[in-house]
PDB file of C-alpha atoms in Angstrom:
ATOM      1  CA  ALA A   1      -1.158  35.705  13.199  1.00 37.00           C
ATOM      2  CA  LEU A   2      -3.588  32.845  12.877  1.00 39.00           C
ATOM      3  CA  VAL A   3      -2.801  31.562  16.359  1.00 40.00           C
ATOM      4  CA  HIS A   4      -0.280  33.021  18.858  1.00 41.00           C
ATOM      5  CA  ALA A   5       1.366  30.068  20.618  1.00 40.00           C
ATOM      6  CA  GLY A   6       4.428  31.593  21.840  1.00 38.00           C
ATOM      7  CA  ARG A   7       6.648  30.098  19.143  1.00 42.00           C
ATOM      8  CA  SER A   8       8.226  31.057  15.928  1.00 41.00           C
ATOM      9  CA  TYR A   9       6.483  30.076  12.707  1.00 36.00           C
ATOM     10  CA  ASP A  10       9.553  30.106  10.574  1.00 40.00           C
ATOM     11  CA  ARG A  11      10.581  26.601   9.987  1.00 42.00           C
ATOM     12  CA  ALA A  12      12.652  24.850   7.323  1.00 37.00           C
ATOM     13  CA  MET A  13      10.512  23.240   4.613  1.00 37.00           C
ATOM     14  CA  ALA A  14      12.021  19.853   5.226  1.00 37.00           C
ATOM     15  CA  GLU A  15      10.608  19.962   8.825  1.00 49.00           C
ATOM     16  CA  ARG A  16       7.109  20.821   7.760  1.00 65.00           C
ATOM     17  CA  SER A  17       4.498  18.209   7.968  1.00 74.00           C
ATOM     18  CA  LYS A  18       2.624  17.350   4.794  1.00 84.00           C
ATOM     19  CA  ARG A  19      -0.032  14.799   5.609  1.00 88.00           C
ATOM     20  CA  HIS A  20      -2.740  16.461   7.689  1.00 93.00           C
ATOM     21  CA  HIS A  21      -5.672  14.634   9.327  1.00 92.00           C
ATOM     22  CA  TYR A  22      -9.189  15.947   9.500  1.00 94.00           C
ATOM     23  CA  VAL A  23     -10.093  13.246  11.887  1.00 94.00           C
ATOM     24  CA  LEU A  24      -7.554  13.130  14.726  1.00 89.00           C
ATOM     25  CA  GLN A  25      -5.301  10.212  14.863  1.00 88.00           C
ATOM     26  CA  LEU A  26      -5.949   9.699  18.491  1.00 87.00           C
ATOM     27  CA  HIS A  27      -9.532   8.930  17.535  1.00 91.00           C
ATOM     28  CA  LEU A  28      -8.742   6.691  14.639  1.00 93.00           C
ATOM     29  CA  ARG A  29      -6.200   4.615  16.688  1.00 92.00           C
ATOM     30  CA  ALA A  30      -9.158   3.594  18.872  1.00 92.00           C
ATOM     31  CA  PHE A  31     -10.674   1.803  15.940  1.00 94.00           C
ATOM     32  CA  ALA A  32      -7.486   0.293  14.523  1.00 92.00           C
ATOM     33  CA  CYS A  33      -5.932  -3.218  14.799  1.00 89.00           C
ATOM     34  CA  GLU A  34      -2.702  -3.832  16.529  1.00 84.00           C
ATOM     35  CA  GLN A  35      -0.799  -2.891  13.325  1.00 89.00           C
ATOM     36  CA  ALA A  36      -2.476   0.569  13.373  1.00 91.00           C
ATOM     37  CA  ARG A  37      -4.606  -0.240  10.343  1.00 94.00           C
ATOM     38  CA  VAL A  38      -8.331   0.422   9.758  1.00 93.00           C
ATOM     39  CA  ALA A  39     -10.833  -1.295   7.490  1.00 92.00           C
ATOM     40  CA  THR A  40     -12.308   1.385   5.302  1.00 92.00           C
ATOM     41  CA  PHE A  41     -15.669   1.531   3.459  1.00 93.00           C
ATOM     42  CA  ASP A  42     -16.054   4.164   0.731  1.00 90.00           C
ATOM     43  CA  ARG A  43     -19.749   5.162   0.525  1.00 88.00           C
ATOM     44  CA  ARG A  44     -19.235   6.863  -2.888  1.00 87.00           C
ATOM     45  CA  ASP A  45     -18.168   3.790  -4.773  1.00 91.00           C
ATOM     46  CA  GLY A  46     -18.865   0.936  -2.361  1.00 90.00           C
ATOM     47  CA  GLY A  47     -15.280  -0.031  -2.277  1.00 91.00           C
ATOM     48  CA  CYS A  48     -13.598  -1.651   0.798  1.00 93.00           C
ATOM     49  CA  PHE A  49      -9.967  -1.510   1.655  1.00 93.00           C
ATOM     50  CA  VAL A  50      -7.503  -1.590   4.591  1.00 94.00           C
ATOM     51  CA  GLN A  51      -5.175   1.430   5.175  1.00 93.00           C
ATOM     52  CA  SER A  52      -2.880   2.821   7.984  1.00 94.00           C
ATOM     53  CA  VAL A  53      -4.032   5.276  10.379  1.00 93.00           C
ATOM     54  CA  GLU A  54      -1.453   7.658   8.996  1.00 92.00           C
ATOM     55  CA  ASN A  55      -3.330   7.621   5.656  1.00 92.00           C
ATOM     56  CA  ALA A  56      -6.904   7.522   6.783  1.00 93.00           C
ATOM     57  CA  ALA A  57      -9.045  10.751   6.900  1.00 93.00           C
ATOM     58  CA  ALA A  58      -6.117  12.812   5.807  1.00 92.00           C
ATOM     59  CA  GLU A  59      -5.153  15.172   2.932  1.00 93.00           C
ATOM     60  CA  ASN A  60      -1.915  16.643   1.900  1.00 92.00           C
ATOM     61  CA  HIS A  61      -1.464  20.184   3.276  1.00 92.00           C
ATOM     62  CA  TYR A  62      -4.990  20.238   4.639  1.00 93.00           C
ATOM     63  CA  ASN A  63      -3.929  22.738   7.477  1.00 93.00           C
ATOM     64  CA  THR A  64      -0.993  24.478   5.643  1.00 92.00           C
ATOM     65  CA  THR A  65      -1.508  28.256   5.871  1.00 90.00           C
ATOM     66  CA  ARG A  66       0.122  31.296   4.204  1.00 86.00           C
ATOM     67  CA  THR A  67       2.144  33.802   6.346  1.00 86.00           C
ATOM     68  CA  ALA A  68       2.244  37.579   5.766  1.00 81.00           C
ATOM     69  CA  ASP A  69       5.432  37.189   3.556  1.00 84.00           C
ATOM     70  CA  GLY A  70       3.657  34.583   1.335  1.00 81.00           C
ATOM     71  CA  SER A  71       5.504  31.488   2.748  1.00 87.00           C
ATOM     72  CA  SER A  72       3.839  28.374   3.841  1.00 89.00           C
ATOM     73  CA  SER A  73       3.437  27.440   7.586  1.00 89.00           C
ATOM     74  CA  ASP A  74       2.490  24.305   9.421  1.00 89.00           C
ATOM     75  CA  ALA A  75       2.104  26.141  12.680  1.00 89.00           C
ATOM     76  CA  ALA A  76      -1.522  25.362  12.857  1.00 90.00           C
ATOM     77  CA  GLU A  77      -0.891  21.705  12.400  1.00 90.00           C
ATOM     78  CA  SER A  78       1.777  21.781  15.130  1.00 90.00           C
ATOM     79  CA  LEU A  79      -0.786  23.469  17.533  1.00 90.00           C
ATOM     80  CA  ILE A  80      -3.439  20.755  16.710  1.00 90.00           C
ATOM     81  CA  SER A  81      -0.814  18.166  17.800  1.00 89.00           C
ATOM     82  CA  GLU A  82      -0.451  19.901  21.091  1.00 91.00           C
ATOM     83  CA  PHE A  83      -4.192  19.811  21.513  1.00 90.00           C
ATOM     84  CA  GLU A  84      -4.223  16.069  20.871  1.00 88.00           C
ATOM     85  CA  GLY A  85      -1.782  15.630  23.741  1.00 89.00           C
ATOM     86  CA  MET A  86      -4.181  17.503  25.970  1.00 90.00           C
ATOM     87  CA  TRP A  87      -7.363  15.581  24.879  1.00 93.00           C
ATOM     88  CA  ALA A  88      -5.989  12.033  24.904  1.00 92.00           C
ATOM     89  CA  PRO A  89      -5.932  11.484  28.649  1.00 92.00           C
ATOM     90  CA  ALA A  90      -9.604  12.730  28.810  1.00 92.00           C
ATOM     91  CA  LEU A  91     -10.684  10.233  26.216  1.00 92.00           C
ATOM     92  CA  GLN A  92      -8.783   7.518  27.953  1.00 91.00           C
ATOM     93  CA  LEU A  93     -10.653   8.414  31.262  1.00 92.00           C
ATOM     94  CA  VAL A  94     -13.987   7.802  29.374  1.00 92.00           C
ATOM     95  CA  ARG A  95     -12.843   4.408  28.333  1.00 89.00           C
ATOM     96  CA  ASP A  96     -11.734   3.704  32.054  1.00 88.00           C
ATOM     97  CA  GLY A  97     -14.999   4.948  33.515  1.00 85.00           C
ATOM     98  CA  ASP A  98     -13.319   7.606  35.748  1.00 81.00           C
ATOM     99  CA  TRP A  99     -14.111  10.693  33.596  1.00 83.00           C
ATOM    100  CA  LEU A 100     -16.583  12.229  36.018  1.00 78.00           C
ATOM    101  CA  ALA A 101     -13.991  12.455  38.940  1.00 76.00           C
ATOM    102  CA  ASP A 102     -12.190  15.543  37.501  1.00 82.00           C
ATOM    103  CA  PRO A 103     -14.329  18.528  36.200  1.00 83.00           C
ATOM    104  CA  SER A 104     -11.601  19.511  33.834  1.00 88.00           C
ATOM    105  CA  THR A 105     -12.182  16.256  31.885  1.00 92.00           C
ATOM    106  CA  LYS A 106     -15.507  17.384  30.587  1.00 92.00           C
ATOM    107  CA  VAL A 107     -13.845  20.778  29.524  1.00 93.00           C
ATOM    108  CA  HIS A 108     -11.298  18.871  27.456  1.00 94.00           C
ATOM    109  CA  LEU A 109     -13.929  16.496  26.013  1.00 95.00           C
ATOM    110  CA  ALA A 110     -16.175  19.444  24.993  1.00 95.00           C
ATOM    111  CA  HIS A 111     -13.299  21.133  23.123  1.00 95.00           C
ATOM    112  CA  PHE A 112     -12.357  17.841  21.431  1.00 95.00           C
ATOM    113  CA  LEU A 113     -15.938  17.341  20.221  1.00 95.00           C
ATOM    114  CA  ALA A 114     -16.280  20.947  19.019  1.00 95.00           C
ATOM    115  CA  PHE A 115     -13.003  20.907  17.285  1.00 94.00           C
ATOM    116  CA  GLN A 116     -13.556  17.540  15.642  1.00 95.00           C
ATOM    117  CA  TYR A 117     -17.041  18.542  14.367  1.00 95.00           C
ATOM    118  CA  LEU A 118     -15.713  21.804  12.801  1.00 95.00           C
ATOM    119  CA  ARG A 119     -12.536  20.562  11.098  1.00 94.00           C
ATOM    120  CA  VAL A 120     -13.912  17.959   8.540  1.00 95.00           C
ATOM    121  CA  PRO A 121     -14.160  18.740   4.767  1.00 95.00           C
ATOM    122  CA  ARG A 122     -17.979  18.866   4.944  1.00 94.00           C
ATOM    123  CA  GLN A 123     -17.854  21.959   7.159  1.00 94.00           C
ATOM    124  CA  ARG A 124     -15.283  23.709   4.971  1.00 94.00           C
ATOM    125  CA  SER A 125     -17.431  23.012   1.896  1.00 94.00           C
ATOM    126  CA  ALA A 126     -20.487  24.505   3.816  1.00 93.00           C
ATOM    127  CA  ALA A 127     -18.446  27.599   4.761  1.00 91.00           C
ATOM    128  CA  ASP A 128     -17.563  28.112   0.994  1.00 91.00           C
ATOM    129  CA  ARG A 129     -21.123  27.634  -0.021  1.00 91.00           C
ATOM    130  CA  ARG A 130     -22.154  30.371   2.568  1.00 89.00           C
ATOM    131  CA  ALA A 131     -19.447  32.735   1.337  1.00 83.00           C
ATOM    132  CA  THR A 132     -20.545  32.101  -2.287  1.00 84.00           C
ATOM    133  CA  PHE A 133     -24.204  32.842  -1.517  1.00 86.00           C
ATOM    134  CA  LEU A 134     -23.303  36.081   0.520  1.00 81.00           C
ATOM    135  CA  THR A 135     -20.970  37.252  -2.122  1.00 78.00           C
ATOM    136  CA  ARG A 136     -23.602  36.820  -4.888  1.00 79.00           C
ATOM    137  CA  LEU A 137     -26.069  38.839  -2.819  1.00 82.00           C
ATOM    138  CA  GLU A 138     -23.588  41.581  -2.253  1.00 75.00           C
ATOM    139  CA  LEU A 139     -22.678  41.732  -5.933  1.00 74.00           C
ATOM    140  CA  ALA A 140     -26.247  41.836  -7.006  1.00 74.00           C
ATOM    141  CA  ALA A 141     -27.041  44.639  -4.503  1.00 75.00           C
ATOM    142  CA  ALA A 142     -23.858  46.855  -4.681  1.00 69.00           C
ATOM    143  CA  GLY A 143     -21.438  45.610  -7.321  1.00 66.00           C
ATOM    144  CA  PRO A 144     -17.728  44.714  -7.238  1.00 63.00           C
ATOM    145  CA  ARG A 145     -16.758  48.051  -5.743  1.00 63.00           C
ATOM    146  CA  GLN A 146     -18.556  47.385  -2.497  1.00 64.00           C
ATOM    147  CA  ILE A 147     -16.937  43.855  -2.357  1.00 63.00           C
ATOM    148  CA  SER A 148     -13.576  45.457  -2.515  1.00 60.00           C
ATOM    149  CA  ASN A 149     -14.471  47.993   0.244  1.00 63.00           C
ATOM    150  CA  ASP A 150     -15.867  45.253   2.460  1.00 60.00           C
ATOM    151  CA  MET A 151     -12.694  43.157   2.027  1.00 57.00           C
ATOM    152  CA  GLY A 152     -10.588  46.237   3.050  1.00 55.00           C
ATOM    153  CA  ASP A 153     -12.728  46.633   6.235  1.00 53.00           C
ATOM    154  CA  LEU A 154     -12.076  43.019   7.156  1.00 50.00           C
ATOM    155  CA  GLY A 155      -8.270  43.587   6.895  1.00 49.00           C
ATOM    156  CA  ALA A 156      -7.515  42.306   3.476  1.00 53.00           C
ATOM    157  CA  ALA A 157      -4.645  43.888   1.560  1.00 51.00           C
ATOM    158  CA  PRO A 158      -5.636  46.405  -1.141  1.00 55.00           C
ATOM    159  CA  GLU A 159      -4.134  44.239  -3.851  1.00 53.00           C
ATOM    160  CA  GLU A 160      -6.143  41.210  -2.672  1.00 52.00           C
ATOM    161  CA  ALA A 161      -9.412  43.200  -2.520  1.00 51.00           C
ATOM    162  CA  SER A 162      -8.763  44.573  -6.082  1.00 57.00           C
ATOM    163  CA  VAL A 163      -8.138  41.183  -7.390  1.00 53.00           C
ATOM    164  CA  LEU A 164     -11.354  39.759  -6.132  1.00 58.00           C
ATOM    165  CA  ALA A 165     -13.312  42.839  -7.400  1.00 57.00           C
ATOM    166  CA  ASP A 166     -11.713  42.413 -10.840  1.00 59.00           C
ATOM    167  CA  SER A 167     -12.449  38.781 -11.020  1.00 56.00           C
ATOM    168  CA  THR A 168     -16.150  39.162 -10.201  1.00 59.00           C
ATOM    169  CA  ARG A 169     -16.700  41.914 -12.875  1.00 59.00           C
ATOM    170  CA  ASN A 170     -16.678  39.445 -15.751  1.00 59.00           C
ATOM    171  CA  GLN A 171     -18.520  36.606 -14.226  1.00 62.00           C
ATOM    172  CA  SER A 172     -22.247  35.974 -13.956  1.00 68.00           C
ATOM    173  CA  LEU A 173     -23.526  35.503 -10.560  1.00 68.00           C
ATOM    174  CA  ASP A 174     -24.525  31.838 -11.142  1.00 74.00           C
ATOM    175  CA  GLN A 175     -20.893  31.025 -12.279  1.00 75.00           C
ATOM    176  CA  LEU A 176     -19.305  32.738  -9.215  1.00 77.00           C
ATOM    177  CA  GLU A 177     -17.833  30.357  -6.631  1.00 82.00           C
ATOM    178  CA  ILE A 178     -15.982  31.247  -3.507  1.00 80.00           C
ATOM    179  CA  GLN A 179     -13.318  28.944  -1.927  1.00 85.00           C
ATOM    180  CA  LEU A 180     -12.095  30.381   1.296  1.00 86.00           C
ATOM    181  CA  PRO A 181      -8.352  30.196   2.051  1.00 88.00           C
ATOM    182  CA  THR A 182      -7.187  27.705   4.683  1.00 91.00           C
ATOM    183  CA  ASN A 183      -6.234  30.630   6.871  1.00 90.00           C
ATOM    184  CA  GLN A 184      -9.958  31.783   7.072  1.00 89.00           C
ATOM    185  CA  HIS A 185     -11.170  28.251   7.708  1.00 92.00           C
ATOM    186  CA  LEU A 186      -8.829  27.755  10.592  1.00 93.00           C
ATOM    187  CA  ARG A 187      -9.500  31.124  12.100  1.00 91.00           C
ATOM    188  CA  SER A 188     -13.208  30.314  12.174  1.00 91.00           C
ATOM    189  CA  GLN A 189     -12.626  26.868  13.470  1.00 92.00           C
ATOM    190  CA  PHE A 190     -10.423  27.974  16.333  1.00 91.00           C
ATOM    191  CA  GLY A 191     -12.877  30.746  17.230  1.00 91.00           C
ATOM    192  CA  LEU A 192     -16.115  28.603  17.135  1.00 93.00           C
ATOM    193  CA  MET A 193     -14.441  25.819  19.035  1.00 94.00           C
ATOM    194  CA  GLN A 194     -14.478  27.886  22.181  1.00 93.00           C
ATOM    195  CA  ARG A 195     -18.135  28.822  21.863  1.00 94.00           C
ATOM    196  CA  LEU A 196     -19.423  25.447  20.917  1.00 95.00           C
ATOM    197  CA  ALA A 197     -17.473  23.681  23.733  1.00 95.00           C
ATOM    198  CA  LEU A 198     -19.016  26.092  26.251  1.00 94.00           C
ATOM    199  CA  MET A 199     -22.514  25.411  24.805  1.00 93.00           C
ATOM    200  CA  MET A 200     -22.006  21.636  25.300  1.00 94.00           C
ATOM    201  CA  GLU A 201     -20.418  21.997  28.794  1.00 92.00           C
ATOM    202  CA  VAL A 202     -23.454  23.839  30.295  1.00 90.00           C
ATOM    203  CA  GLY A 203     -26.313  23.022  27.951  1.00 91.00           C
ATOM    204  CA  TYR A 204     -26.167  19.263  27.747  1.00 94.00           C
ATOM    205  CA  ARG A 205     -26.257  16.239  30.116  1.00 94.00           C
ATOM    206  CA  TRP A 206     -23.275  14.043  29.540  1.00 94.00           C
ATOM    207  CA  SER A 207     -23.185  10.101  29.733  1.00 93.00           C
ATOM    208  CA  ALA A 208     -20.955   7.358  28.499  1.00 93.00           C
ATOM    209  CA  ILE A 209     -22.533   4.208  27.153  1.00 92.00           C
ATOM    210  CA  ARG A 210     -20.708   0.889  26.814  1.00 92.00           C
ATOM    211  CA  TRP A 211     -21.479  -2.206  24.744  1.00 92.00           C
ATOM    212  CA  LYS A 212     -20.088  -5.697  25.449  1.00 89.00           C
ATOM    213  CA  ARG A 213     -21.333  -7.569  22.307  1.00 87.00           C
ATOM    214  CA  CYS A 214     -21.842  -4.845  19.765  1.00 86.00           C
ATOM    215  CA  SER A 215     -18.895  -3.075  17.990  1.00 90.00           C
ATOM    216  CA  LEU A 216     -19.110   0.484  17.021  1.00 93.00           C
ATOM    217  CA  LEU A 217     -17.947   2.241  13.920  1.00 92.00           C
ATOM    218  CA  THR A 218     -16.571   5.613  13.231  1.00 94.00           C
ATOM    219  CA  SER A 219     -16.484   7.837  10.095  1.00 93.00           C
ATOM    220  CA  ASP A 220     -14.664  10.741   8.408  1.00 93.00           C
ATOM    221  CA  ASP A 221     -17.325  12.934  10.099  1.00 94.00           C
ATOM    222  CA  PRO A 222     -17.569  11.259  13.581  1.00 96.00           C
ATOM    223  CA  VAL A 223     -19.463  13.811  15.678  1.00 96.00           C
ATOM    224  CA  VAL A 224     -23.127  13.230  14.944  1.00 95.00           C
ATOM    225  CA  LEU A 225     -25.945  15.685  15.721  1.00 95.00           C
ATOM    226  CA  MET A 226     -29.372  14.158  15.985  1.00 93.00           C
ATOM    227  CA  PRO A 227     -32.741  15.921  15.786  1.00 92.00           C
ATOM    228  CA  ALA A 228     -35.160  15.886  18.794  1.00 89.00           C
ATOM    229  CA  PRO A 229     -38.476  14.021  18.236  1.00 89.00           C
ATOM    230  CA  ASP A 230     -40.378  17.382  17.752  1.00 90.00           C
ATOM    231  CA  HIS A 231     -37.675  18.979  15.641  1.00 88.00           C
ATOM    232  CA  PRO A 232     -39.291  20.606  12.465  1.00 89.00           C
ATOM    233  CA  ARG A 233     -38.347  18.522   9.494  1.00 86.00           C
ATOM    234  CA  TRP A 234     -37.721  21.686   7.413  1.00 87.00           C
ATOM    235  CA  SER A 235     -35.181  23.122   9.895  1.00 86.00           C
ATOM    236  CA  SER A 236     -31.494  22.469  10.029  1.00 86.00           C
ATOM    237  CA  ILE A 237     -29.688  20.977  13.110  1.00 89.00           C
ATOM    238  CA  GLY A 238     -27.010  22.769  14.974  1.00 88.00           C
ATOM    239  CA  PHE A 239     -25.379  22.625  18.516  1.00 87.00           C
ATOM    240  CA  ALA A 240     -28.197  24.854  19.879  1.00 85.00           C
ATOM    241  CA  THR A 241     -31.022  22.733  18.546  1.00 88.00           C
ATOM    242  CA  ALA A 242     -29.720  19.076  18.443  1.00 91.00           C
ATOM    243  CA  GLY A 243     -31.731  16.614  20.467  1.00 92.00           C
ATOM    244  CA  TRP A 244     -28.538  14.747  21.265  1.00 94.00           C
ATOM    245  CA  ILE A 245     -24.989  14.707  20.212  1.00 96.00           C
ATOM    246  CA  GLN A 246     -22.963  11.438  19.953  1.00 95.00           C
ATOM    247  CA  LEU A 247     -19.478  10.273  19.329  1.00 96.00           C
ATOM    248  CA  ALA A 248     -18.058   6.693  19.260  1.00 95.00           C
ATOM    249  CA  ILE A 249     -14.966   6.802  21.465  1.00 94.00           C
ATOM    250  CA  ASP A 250     -13.849   3.390  20.663  1.00 93.00           C
ATOM    251  CA  ARG A 251     -15.332   0.080  19.425  1.00 93.00           C
ATOM    252  CA  HIS A 252     -17.384  -0.290  22.591  1.00 94.00           C
ATOM    253  CA  THR A 253     -17.749   3.019  24.170  1.00 94.00           C
ATOM    254  CA  ALA A 254     -19.665   6.132  23.060  1.00 95.00           C
ATOM    255  CA  LEU A 255     -20.263   9.608  24.501  1.00 95.00           C
ATOM    256  CA  LEU A 256     -23.887  10.818  24.499  1.00 95.00           C
ATOM    257  CA  LEU A 257     -24.983  14.379  25.142  1.00 96.00           C
ATOM    258  CA  THR A 258     -28.710  15.108  25.552  1.00 94.00           C
TER     259      THR A 258
END
């Protein structure tokens, strides 16, 4: 199972959620007006519009997974909603200025930061590109048969491994594109969340910054990793190499990890 949460994953289709957020609603509400609406700027076309929090930073069935019998499940989305319930009080404590009083608050905040960073579409696209690159290397070195064997070692059903092997035989390497299933994205996301959260808890100094006059913005990729002044320009930035990590909590408060 993707996640064992002590509950049945079998639900009626009518009860399943459809609209799934990749930026948590509890975060978006902190930037919304009283009517729970946010002004949105689209960097791709320069358009501006107002939309509800329910529609912002969301896609249909973004976290819908497939179970062993082939049916769809929203169990992951339900579990994420439970996480939101745990993280909301910690974020409120930051706004109130009391977040250092309870050590568990930083634990919840670290998991929130890690989870939000990992769940956006940009991260899923990056995972697909990595899978495509590695699969092309494997095909060039060993061919479709080895791809099939590797998938079997990873627990894929024989028919799934065979389908992928057959699909790669008639494609040139530069045409091959891998799109990982949602199940795989979520497995990686939940697994990495624990490691990244621990890295932030012990490896960074935490502070909250408040502005009285300035108003902060958020985005569809709200956790920002910034390079250190001496960071090589040719090198990528990750949680282990970032100079600082920042997240706007609301319009006047931000978390800063250095």
